[in-house]
XYZ file of C-alpha atoms in Angstrom:
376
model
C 60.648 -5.370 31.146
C 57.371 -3.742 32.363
C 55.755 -5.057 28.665
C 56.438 -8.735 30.093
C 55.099 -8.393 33.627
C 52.274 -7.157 31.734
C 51.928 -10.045 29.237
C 52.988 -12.543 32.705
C 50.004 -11.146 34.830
C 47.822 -11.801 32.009
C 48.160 -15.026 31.540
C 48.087 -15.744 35.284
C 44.912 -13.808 34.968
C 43.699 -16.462 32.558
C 44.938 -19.483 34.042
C 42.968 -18.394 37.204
C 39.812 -20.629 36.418
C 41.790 -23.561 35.445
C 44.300 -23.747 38.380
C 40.940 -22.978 40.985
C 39.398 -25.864 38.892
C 42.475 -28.304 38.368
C 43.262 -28.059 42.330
C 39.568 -27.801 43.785
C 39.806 -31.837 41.909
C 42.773 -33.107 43.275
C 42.141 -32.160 47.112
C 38.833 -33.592 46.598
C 40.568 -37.358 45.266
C 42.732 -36.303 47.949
C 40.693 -36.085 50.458
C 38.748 -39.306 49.647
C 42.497 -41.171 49.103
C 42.758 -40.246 52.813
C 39.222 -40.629 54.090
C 37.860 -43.999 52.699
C 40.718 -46.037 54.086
C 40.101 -44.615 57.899
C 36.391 -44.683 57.330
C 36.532 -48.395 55.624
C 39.104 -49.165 58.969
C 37.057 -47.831 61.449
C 33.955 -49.699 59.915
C 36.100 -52.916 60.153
C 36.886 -52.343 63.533
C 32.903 -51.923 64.628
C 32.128 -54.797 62.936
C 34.867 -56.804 63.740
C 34.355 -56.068 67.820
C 30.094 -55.625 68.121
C 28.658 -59.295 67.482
C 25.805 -58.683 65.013
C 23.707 -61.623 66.245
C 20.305 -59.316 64.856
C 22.194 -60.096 61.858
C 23.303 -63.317 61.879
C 19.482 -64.340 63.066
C 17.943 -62.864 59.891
C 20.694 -63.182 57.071
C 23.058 -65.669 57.917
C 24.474 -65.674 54.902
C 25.632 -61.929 54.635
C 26.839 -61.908 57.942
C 29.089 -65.166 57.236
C 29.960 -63.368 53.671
C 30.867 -60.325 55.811
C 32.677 -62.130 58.111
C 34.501 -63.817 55.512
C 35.609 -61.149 52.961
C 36.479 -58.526 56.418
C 39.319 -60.790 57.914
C 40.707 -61.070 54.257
C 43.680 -58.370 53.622
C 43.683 -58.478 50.188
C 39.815 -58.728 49.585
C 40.256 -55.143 52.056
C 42.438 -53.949 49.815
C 40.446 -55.113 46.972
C 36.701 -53.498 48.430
C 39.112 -50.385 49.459
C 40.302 -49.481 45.626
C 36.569 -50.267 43.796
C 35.240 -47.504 46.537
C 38.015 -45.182 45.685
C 37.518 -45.928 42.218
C 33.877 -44.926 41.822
C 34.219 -41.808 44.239
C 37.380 -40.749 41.814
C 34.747 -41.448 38.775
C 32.325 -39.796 40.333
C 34.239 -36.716 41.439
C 35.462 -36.326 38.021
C 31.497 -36.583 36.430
C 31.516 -33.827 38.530
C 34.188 -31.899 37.290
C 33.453 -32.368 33.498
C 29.576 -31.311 34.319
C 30.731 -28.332 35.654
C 33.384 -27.434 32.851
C 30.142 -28.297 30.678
C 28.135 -26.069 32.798
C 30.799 -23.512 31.930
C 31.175 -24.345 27.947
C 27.479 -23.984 27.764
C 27.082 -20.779 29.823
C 29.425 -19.710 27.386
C 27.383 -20.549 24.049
C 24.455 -19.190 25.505
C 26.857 -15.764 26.374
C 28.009 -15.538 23.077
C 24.064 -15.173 21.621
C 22.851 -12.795 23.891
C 26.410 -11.000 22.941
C 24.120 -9.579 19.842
C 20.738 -9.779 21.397
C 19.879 -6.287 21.357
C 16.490 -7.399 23.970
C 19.107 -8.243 26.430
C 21.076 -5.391 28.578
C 23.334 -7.440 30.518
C 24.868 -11.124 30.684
C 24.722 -13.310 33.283
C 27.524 -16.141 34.038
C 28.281 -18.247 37.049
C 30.387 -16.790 39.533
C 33.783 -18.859 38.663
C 33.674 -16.591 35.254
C 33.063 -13.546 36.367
C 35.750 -11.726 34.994
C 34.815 -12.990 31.433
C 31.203 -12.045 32.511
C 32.572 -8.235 33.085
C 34.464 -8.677 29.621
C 31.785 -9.835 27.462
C 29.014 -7.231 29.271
C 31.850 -4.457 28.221
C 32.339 -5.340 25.101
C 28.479 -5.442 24.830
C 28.211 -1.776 25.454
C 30.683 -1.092 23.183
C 29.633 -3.404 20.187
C 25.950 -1.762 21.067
C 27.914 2.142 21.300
C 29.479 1.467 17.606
C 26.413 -0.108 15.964
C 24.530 3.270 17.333
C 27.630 4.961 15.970
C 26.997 3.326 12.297
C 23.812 3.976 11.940
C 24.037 7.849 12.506
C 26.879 7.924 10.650
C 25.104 6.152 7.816
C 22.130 8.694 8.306
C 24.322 11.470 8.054
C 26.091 10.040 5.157
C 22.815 9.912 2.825
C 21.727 13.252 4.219
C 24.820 14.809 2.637
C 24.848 12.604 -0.579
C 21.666 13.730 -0.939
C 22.300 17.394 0.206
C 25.556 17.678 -2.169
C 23.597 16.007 -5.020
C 21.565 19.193 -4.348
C 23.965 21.479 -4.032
C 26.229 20.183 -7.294
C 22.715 21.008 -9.069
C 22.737 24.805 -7.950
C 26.500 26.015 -9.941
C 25.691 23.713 -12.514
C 22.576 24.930 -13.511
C 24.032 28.517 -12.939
C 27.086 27.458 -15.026
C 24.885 26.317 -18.099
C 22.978 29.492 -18.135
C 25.768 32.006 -17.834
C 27.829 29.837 -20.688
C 24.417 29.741 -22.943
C 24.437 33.600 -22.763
C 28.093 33.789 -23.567
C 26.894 31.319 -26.362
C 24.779 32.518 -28.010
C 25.181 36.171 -27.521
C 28.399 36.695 -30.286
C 28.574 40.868 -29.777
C 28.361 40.873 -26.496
C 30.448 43.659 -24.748
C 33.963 42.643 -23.051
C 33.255 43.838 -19.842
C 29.869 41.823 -19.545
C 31.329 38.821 -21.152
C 34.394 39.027 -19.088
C 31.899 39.271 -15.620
C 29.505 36.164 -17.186
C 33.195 34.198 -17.415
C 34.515 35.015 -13.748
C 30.692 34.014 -12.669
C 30.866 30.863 -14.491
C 34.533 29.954 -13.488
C 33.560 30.412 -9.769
C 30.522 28.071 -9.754
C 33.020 26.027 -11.633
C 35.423 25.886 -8.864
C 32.444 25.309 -6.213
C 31.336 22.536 -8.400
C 34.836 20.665 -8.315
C 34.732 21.175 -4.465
C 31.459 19.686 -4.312
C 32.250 16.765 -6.120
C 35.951 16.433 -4.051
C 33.838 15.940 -1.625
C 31.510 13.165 -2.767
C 35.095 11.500 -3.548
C 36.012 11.860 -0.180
C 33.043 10.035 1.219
C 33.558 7.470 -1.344
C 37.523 6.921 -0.366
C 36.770 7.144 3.299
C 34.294 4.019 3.058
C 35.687 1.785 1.270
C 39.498 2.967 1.368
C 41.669 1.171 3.668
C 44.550 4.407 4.882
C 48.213 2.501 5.160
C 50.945 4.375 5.719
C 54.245 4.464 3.487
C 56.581 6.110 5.916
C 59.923 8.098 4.953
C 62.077 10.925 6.418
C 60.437 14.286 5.684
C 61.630 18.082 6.222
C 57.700 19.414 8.580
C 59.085 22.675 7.955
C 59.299 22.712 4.248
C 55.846 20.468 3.886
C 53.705 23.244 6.122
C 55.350 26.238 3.995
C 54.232 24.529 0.772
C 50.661 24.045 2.190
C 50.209 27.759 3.286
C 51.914 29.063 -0.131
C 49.077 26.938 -1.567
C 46.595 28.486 0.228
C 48.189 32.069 -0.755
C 45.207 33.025 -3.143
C 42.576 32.241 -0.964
C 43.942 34.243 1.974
C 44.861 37.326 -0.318
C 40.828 37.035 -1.225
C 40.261 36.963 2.227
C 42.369 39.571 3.595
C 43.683 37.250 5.942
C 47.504 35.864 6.560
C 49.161 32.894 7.986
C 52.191 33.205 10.569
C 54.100 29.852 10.583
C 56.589 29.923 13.609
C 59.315 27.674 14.160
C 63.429 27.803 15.221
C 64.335 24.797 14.785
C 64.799 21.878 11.778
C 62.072 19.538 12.005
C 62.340 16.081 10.244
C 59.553 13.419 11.253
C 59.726 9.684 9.995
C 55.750 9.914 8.551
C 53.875 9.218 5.351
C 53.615 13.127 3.513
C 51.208 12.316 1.479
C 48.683 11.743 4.653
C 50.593 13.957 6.814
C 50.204 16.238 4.218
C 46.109 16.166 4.014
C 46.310 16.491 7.562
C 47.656 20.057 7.746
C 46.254 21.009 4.580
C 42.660 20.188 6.564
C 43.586 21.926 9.278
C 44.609 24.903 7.898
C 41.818 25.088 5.483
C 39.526 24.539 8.662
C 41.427 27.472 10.189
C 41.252 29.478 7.392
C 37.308 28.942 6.877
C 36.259 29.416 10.434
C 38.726 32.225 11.136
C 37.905 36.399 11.417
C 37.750 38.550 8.971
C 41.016 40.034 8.076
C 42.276 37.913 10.865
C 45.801 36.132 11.562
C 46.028 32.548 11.911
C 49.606 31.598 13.560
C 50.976 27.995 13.756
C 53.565 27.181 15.757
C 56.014 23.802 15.526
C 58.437 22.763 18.032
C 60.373 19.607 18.745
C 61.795 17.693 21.675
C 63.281 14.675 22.351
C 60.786 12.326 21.664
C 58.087 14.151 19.700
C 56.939 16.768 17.864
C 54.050 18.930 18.641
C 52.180 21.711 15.886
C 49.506 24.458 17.173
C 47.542 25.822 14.750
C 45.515 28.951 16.019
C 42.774 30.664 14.732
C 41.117 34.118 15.965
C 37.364 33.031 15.831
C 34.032 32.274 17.797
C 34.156 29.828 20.429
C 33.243 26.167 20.170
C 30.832 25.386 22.767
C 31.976 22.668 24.461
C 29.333 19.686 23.345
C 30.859 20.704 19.346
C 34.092 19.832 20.556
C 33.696 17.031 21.036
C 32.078 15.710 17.969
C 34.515 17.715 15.454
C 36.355 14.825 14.907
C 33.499 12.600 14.549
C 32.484 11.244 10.696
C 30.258 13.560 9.032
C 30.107 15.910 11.168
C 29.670 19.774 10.376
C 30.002 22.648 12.860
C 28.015 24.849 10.492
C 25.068 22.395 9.275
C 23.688 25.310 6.998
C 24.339 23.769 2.989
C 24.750 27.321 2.006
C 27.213 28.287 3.762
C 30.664 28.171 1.717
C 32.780 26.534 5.208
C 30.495 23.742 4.513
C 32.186 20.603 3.927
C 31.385 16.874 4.030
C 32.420 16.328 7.531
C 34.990 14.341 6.878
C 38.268 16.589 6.864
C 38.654 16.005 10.499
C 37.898 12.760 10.750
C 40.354 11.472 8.325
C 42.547 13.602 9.749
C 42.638 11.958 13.258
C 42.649 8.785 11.889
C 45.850 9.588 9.282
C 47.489 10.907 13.295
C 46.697 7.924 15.776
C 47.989 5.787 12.325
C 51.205 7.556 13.231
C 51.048 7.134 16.896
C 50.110 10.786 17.312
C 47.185 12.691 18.950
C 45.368 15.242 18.036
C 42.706 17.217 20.020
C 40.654 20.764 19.845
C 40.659 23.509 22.299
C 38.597 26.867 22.184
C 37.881 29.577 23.972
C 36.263 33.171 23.391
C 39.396 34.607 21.889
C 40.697 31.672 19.547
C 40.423 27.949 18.575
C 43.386 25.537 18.662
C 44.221 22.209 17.138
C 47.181 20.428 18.708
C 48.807 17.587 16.874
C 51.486 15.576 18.759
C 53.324 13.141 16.616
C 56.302 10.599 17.573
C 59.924 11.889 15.656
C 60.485 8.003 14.707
């Protein structure tokens, strides 16, 4: 019900111009259907009582003409419709130059719409609301082109950066595996350290090249959804057993809390990269030897999952760019919580695809990510 009053006041909204417009017309043929009969009567009447001799002396002829066609009813009638006539005509020559007025303010708009060297549109006063409109959607066009091109800057600073980096392990690789190569008696326990050396870049290298994959997917990737019924529970258990051997390396452990079933309608392959980003975020930007708790609960028209980390604050002006594209909390390359700046980002898009939110909160004590998400 409210979704229609909406959609009514809307078009009422739009039909403004064209009812001010339509009526302004007719009280003005209204007005002269009213007005040149009395005028044209009263006319008759002065003529028909004051004697014009002046006029009679110097132009006989139009005062007998005068005379002639005046005490006529139907020539009246006749001289009475030709005025009304050409003031209708000329009325609506004034109507269709001003909805040309309009059409043509309108062109002219729609340049300046992209004309950078112009800050603000100006339209006559009847379209004022569509002045306000276009001027706002302006700013914004203006806000996302800015928005492009630093996210295009950033994007070739961190091709260029990971091309870098993916150089580092694999030079690193190639030397250890020469050594191992070429050296046949090598002892075990150095051959077995060169190995574990060589496996780790390798693992750093397939990270690095995830994600030049991601930035690839995330440009020219269109996400759609393929929703079914999925157990949360069971999908966020399988993420942290995934992330088991990192957090035994790490010393650190993940405390998923929840008393309840939860079954969402959602996508789990997306909703799956979600948490998995999250928690890897967590995970990554977490204490040493720290805890990282997530809690899930449901109600009755949502579901809502906190993931919290024991870590440094975010100052406030980080917070709000985490979600951004490309963007990295911890710009230094060498730093192994280093990704593409994408994580995120994908992952807030993959949420508001579901109808969801998702937003950051931190403090001096811990950081929190809070994902709402509709049940159906």
């Amino acid at each position: 019900m409210e979704w229609g009053i909406k959609l009514k006041n809307k078009d009422n909204k739009k039909n403004k111009l064209l009812k001010q417009t339509f009526w302004s017309f007719i009280s003005q043929v209204a007005i002269a259907t009213v007005s040149i009969p009395i005028v044209f009567y009263i006319s008759l009447l002065i003529i028909v009582r004051l004697d014009f001799q002046w006029l009679y002396d110097f132009f006989p002829n139009v005062y007998n003409f005068s005379r002639y066609y005046l005490s006529n009813l139907s020539m009246i009638i006749i001289i009475v419709i030709i005025i009304w006539v050409t003031v209708v005509l000329i009325l609506l020559y004034r109507l269709l130059k001003k909805v040309f007025s309009y059409v043509n303010a309108l062109s002219d708009a729609s340049d300046e719409l992209m004309n950078n060297n112009i800050e603000y549109i100006e339209l006559p006063k009847e379209l004022e609301d569509i002045q306000n409109k276009m001027n706002s959607l302006k700013r914004e066009s203006e806000k996302n082109e800015k928005l492009a091109r630093e996210n295009e800057q950033k994007k070739d600073e961190l091709i260029v950066y990971l091309a870098h980096d993916i150089k580092t392990p694999l030079t690193s690789m190639i030397g250890y595996l020469s050594i191992l190569d070429e050296i046949d008696d090598m002892p075990k326990k150095k051959q077995k350290k060169y190995t574990s050396i060589a496996l780790e870049k390798s693992y750093r290298l397939e990270e690095l090249i995830n994600e030049l994959f991601d930035i690839a997917r995330f440009n020219s990737e269109k996400i759609v959804l393929e929703k079914e019924e999925l157990n949360l529970n069971l999908m966020i258990e399988q993420i942290i057993d995934d992330f088991y051997p990192i957090l035994k390396e790490l010393n650190k452990e993940i405390q998923f809390d929840t008393k309840e079933d939860i079954r969402v309608f959602a996508d789990p392959d997306k909703l799956s990269r979600v948490f998995t980003n999250l928690i890897k975020n967590a995970i990554n930007y977490s204490k040493e030897e720290s805890k990282i708790t997530i809690n899930a609960k449901k109600n009755n028209a949502n579901i809502t999952v906190d993931i919290v980390n024991k870590g440094k604050q975010i100052p406030k002006e980080k917070l709000d760019r985490l979600f951004e594209k490309f963007y990295r909390l911890d710009s230094s390359r060498t730093s192994k919580t280093g990704g593409s700046g994408l994580g995120l980002a994908i992952a807030k898009e993959i949420i508001k695809l579901h109808g969801g939110i998702i937003i950051a909160k931190s403090n001096e004590e811990e950081t929190t990510f809070h994902v709402e998400l509709p049940i159906k």
